[in-house]
XYZ file of C-alpha atoms in Angstrom:
189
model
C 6.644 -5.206 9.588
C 7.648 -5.235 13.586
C 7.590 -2.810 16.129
C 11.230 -1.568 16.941
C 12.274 0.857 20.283
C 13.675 4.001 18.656
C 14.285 7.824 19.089
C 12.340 10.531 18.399
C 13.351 13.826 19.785
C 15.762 12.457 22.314
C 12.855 10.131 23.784
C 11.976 6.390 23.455
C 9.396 5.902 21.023
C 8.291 2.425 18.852
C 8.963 2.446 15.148
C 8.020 -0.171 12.386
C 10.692 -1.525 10.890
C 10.917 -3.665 7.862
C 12.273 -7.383 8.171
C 12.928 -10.479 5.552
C 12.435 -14.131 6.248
C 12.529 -17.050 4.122
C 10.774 -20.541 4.458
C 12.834 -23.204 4.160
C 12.022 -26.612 4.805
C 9.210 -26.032 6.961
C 11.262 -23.190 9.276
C 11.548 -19.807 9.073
C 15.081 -18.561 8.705
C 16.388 -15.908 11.442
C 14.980 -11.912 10.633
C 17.161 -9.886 8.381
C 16.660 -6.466 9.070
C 15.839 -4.008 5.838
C 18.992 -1.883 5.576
C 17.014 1.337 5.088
C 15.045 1.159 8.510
C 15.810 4.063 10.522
C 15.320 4.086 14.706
C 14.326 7.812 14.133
C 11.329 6.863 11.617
C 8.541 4.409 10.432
C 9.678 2.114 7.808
C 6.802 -0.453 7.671
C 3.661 -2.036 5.595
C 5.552 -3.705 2.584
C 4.871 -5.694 -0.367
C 7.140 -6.911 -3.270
C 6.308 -6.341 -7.095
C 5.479 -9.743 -8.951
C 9.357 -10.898 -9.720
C 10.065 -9.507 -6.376
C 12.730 -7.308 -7.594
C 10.965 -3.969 -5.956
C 9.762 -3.415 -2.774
C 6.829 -0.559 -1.975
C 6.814 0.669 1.233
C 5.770 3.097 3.557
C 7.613 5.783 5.546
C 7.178 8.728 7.328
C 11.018 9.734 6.921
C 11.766 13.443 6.663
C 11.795 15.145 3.464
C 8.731 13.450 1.829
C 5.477 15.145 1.048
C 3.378 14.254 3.842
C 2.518 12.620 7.200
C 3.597 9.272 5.511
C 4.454 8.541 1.669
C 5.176 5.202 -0.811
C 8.482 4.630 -1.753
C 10.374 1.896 -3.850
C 13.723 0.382 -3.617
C 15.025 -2.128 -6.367
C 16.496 -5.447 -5.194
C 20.528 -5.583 -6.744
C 21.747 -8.947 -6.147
C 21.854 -9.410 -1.965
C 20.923 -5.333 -1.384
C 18.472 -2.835 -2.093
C 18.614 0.625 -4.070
C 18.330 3.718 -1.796
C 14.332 4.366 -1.512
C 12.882 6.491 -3.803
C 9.681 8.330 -3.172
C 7.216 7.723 -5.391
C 6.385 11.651 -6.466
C 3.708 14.074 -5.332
C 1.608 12.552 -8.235
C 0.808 9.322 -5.419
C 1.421 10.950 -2.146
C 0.113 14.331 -0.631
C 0.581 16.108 2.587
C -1.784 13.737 4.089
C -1.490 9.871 4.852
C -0.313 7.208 1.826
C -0.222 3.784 3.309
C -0.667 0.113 2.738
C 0.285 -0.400 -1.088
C -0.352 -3.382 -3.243
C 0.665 -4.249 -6.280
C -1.245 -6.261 -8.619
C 0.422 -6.666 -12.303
C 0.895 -2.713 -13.559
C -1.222 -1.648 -11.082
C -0.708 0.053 -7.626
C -3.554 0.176 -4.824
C -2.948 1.969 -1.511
C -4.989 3.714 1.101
C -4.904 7.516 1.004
C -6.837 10.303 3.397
C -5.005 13.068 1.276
C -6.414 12.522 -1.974
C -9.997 13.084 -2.966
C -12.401 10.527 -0.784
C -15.031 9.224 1.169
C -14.098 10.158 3.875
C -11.306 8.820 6.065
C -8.777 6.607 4.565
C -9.742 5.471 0.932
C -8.457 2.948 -1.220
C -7.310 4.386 -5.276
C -5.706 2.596 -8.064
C -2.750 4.168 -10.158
C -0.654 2.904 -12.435
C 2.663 1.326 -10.653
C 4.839 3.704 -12.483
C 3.172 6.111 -10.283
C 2.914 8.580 -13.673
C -0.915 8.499 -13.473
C -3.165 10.145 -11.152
C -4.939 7.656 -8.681
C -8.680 6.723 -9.085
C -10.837 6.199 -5.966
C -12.189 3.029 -6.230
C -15.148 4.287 -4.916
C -18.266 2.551 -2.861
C -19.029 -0.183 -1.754
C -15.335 -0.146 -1.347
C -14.718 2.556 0.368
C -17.121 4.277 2.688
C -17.145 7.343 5.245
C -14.850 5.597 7.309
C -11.319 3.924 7.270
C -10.765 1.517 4.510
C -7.129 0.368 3.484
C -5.223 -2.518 2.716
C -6.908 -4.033 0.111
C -5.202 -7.242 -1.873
C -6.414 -9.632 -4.059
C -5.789 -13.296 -5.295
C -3.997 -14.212 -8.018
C -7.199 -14.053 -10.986
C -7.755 -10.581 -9.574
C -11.496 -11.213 -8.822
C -11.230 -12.025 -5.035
C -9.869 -10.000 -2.721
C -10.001 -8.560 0.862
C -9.806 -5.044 2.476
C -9.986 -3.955 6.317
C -12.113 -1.320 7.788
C -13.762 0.268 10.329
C -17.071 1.092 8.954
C -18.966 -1.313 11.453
C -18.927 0.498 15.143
C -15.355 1.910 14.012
C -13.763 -1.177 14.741
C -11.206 -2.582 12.278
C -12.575 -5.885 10.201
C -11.488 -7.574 7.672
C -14.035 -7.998 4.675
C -14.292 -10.204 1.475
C -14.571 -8.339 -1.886
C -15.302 -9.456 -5.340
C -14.770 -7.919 -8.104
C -17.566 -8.168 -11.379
C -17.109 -7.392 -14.875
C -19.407 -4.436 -15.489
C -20.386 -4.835 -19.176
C -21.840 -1.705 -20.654
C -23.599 -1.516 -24.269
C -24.630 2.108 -25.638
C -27.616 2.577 -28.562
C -28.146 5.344 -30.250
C -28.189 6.997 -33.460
C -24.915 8.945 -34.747
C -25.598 12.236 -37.179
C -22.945 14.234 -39.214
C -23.394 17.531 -39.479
């Protein structure tokens, strides 16, 4: 993601814009600019699917269902799809933002859906048919939390926010099996 000089209303205005780069032989290849970035609208905070034949993004382009939604595009050969949003089951008339995905799952930072407080981090399923789950505290907090990712065995991970003198940090997360074991007796009636 870069910051690009666009328009907004006839006036100058800075919009992110999506570019690709690829490592080759310890350089970085010239920016290739994502064919769907707009100089009228954000296009910005990206991350591929595992095989790196989707990309999730976020936009506040007209005609989605809030200030700023997840879409997808599908990689087909050297282009991508036209973006598609990802449905008012994910985004709201509020704020979706920074996704990652993690096998079938999606996490992203919402302030429209059910929360904390400020931005909150959920979980839904990446075909964006389920409703998302607030992952809830310590995770999230009262304040800003987004962007969360984690490493490859899914138990270490890392998430900014503000919740320290509202000043953005990045902190360490891990995540712990929580094993629960019920007792009781059953009846039939």
């Amino acid at each position: 993601t870069k910051n690009n000089l666009g328009k907004k209303n006839g006036k100058e205005v800075i919009v992110l814009a999506l570019y690709f780069s690829n490592y080759v032989n310890g350089e970085w290849s010239d920016l290739v600019p994502f064919e769907f970035n707009n100089e009228s609208y954000n296009v910005g905070h990206a991350v591929f699917n595992e095989d790196e034949s989707k990309i999730y993004f976020v936009s506040d382009k007209p005609g989605g269902y809030g200030e700023s939604d997840l879409y997808v595009s599908e990689k087909y050969g050297l282009s991508w799809s036209e973006p598609k949003n990802m449905g008012g089951v994910i985004n709201t008339e509020h704020k979706e933002m920074f996704p990652f995905i993690q096998g079938k799952n999606l996490y992203f930072a919402s302030n429209g859906h059910y929360g904390l407080g400020g931005l909150d981090i959920f979980q839904a399923s990446i075909s964006g048919n389920s409703s998302p789950i607030n992952i809830g505290y310590p995770v999230n907090t009262s304040h800003d939390d987004f962007n969360l990712v984690f490493d490859a065995t899914e138990k270490i991970g890392f998430l900014s926010s503000n919740r320290v003198d509202n000043i953005d940090r990045i902190y360490h997360v891990e995540r712990k099996l929580l094993n629960i074991s019920i007792a009781g007796d059953v009846y039939a009636q």
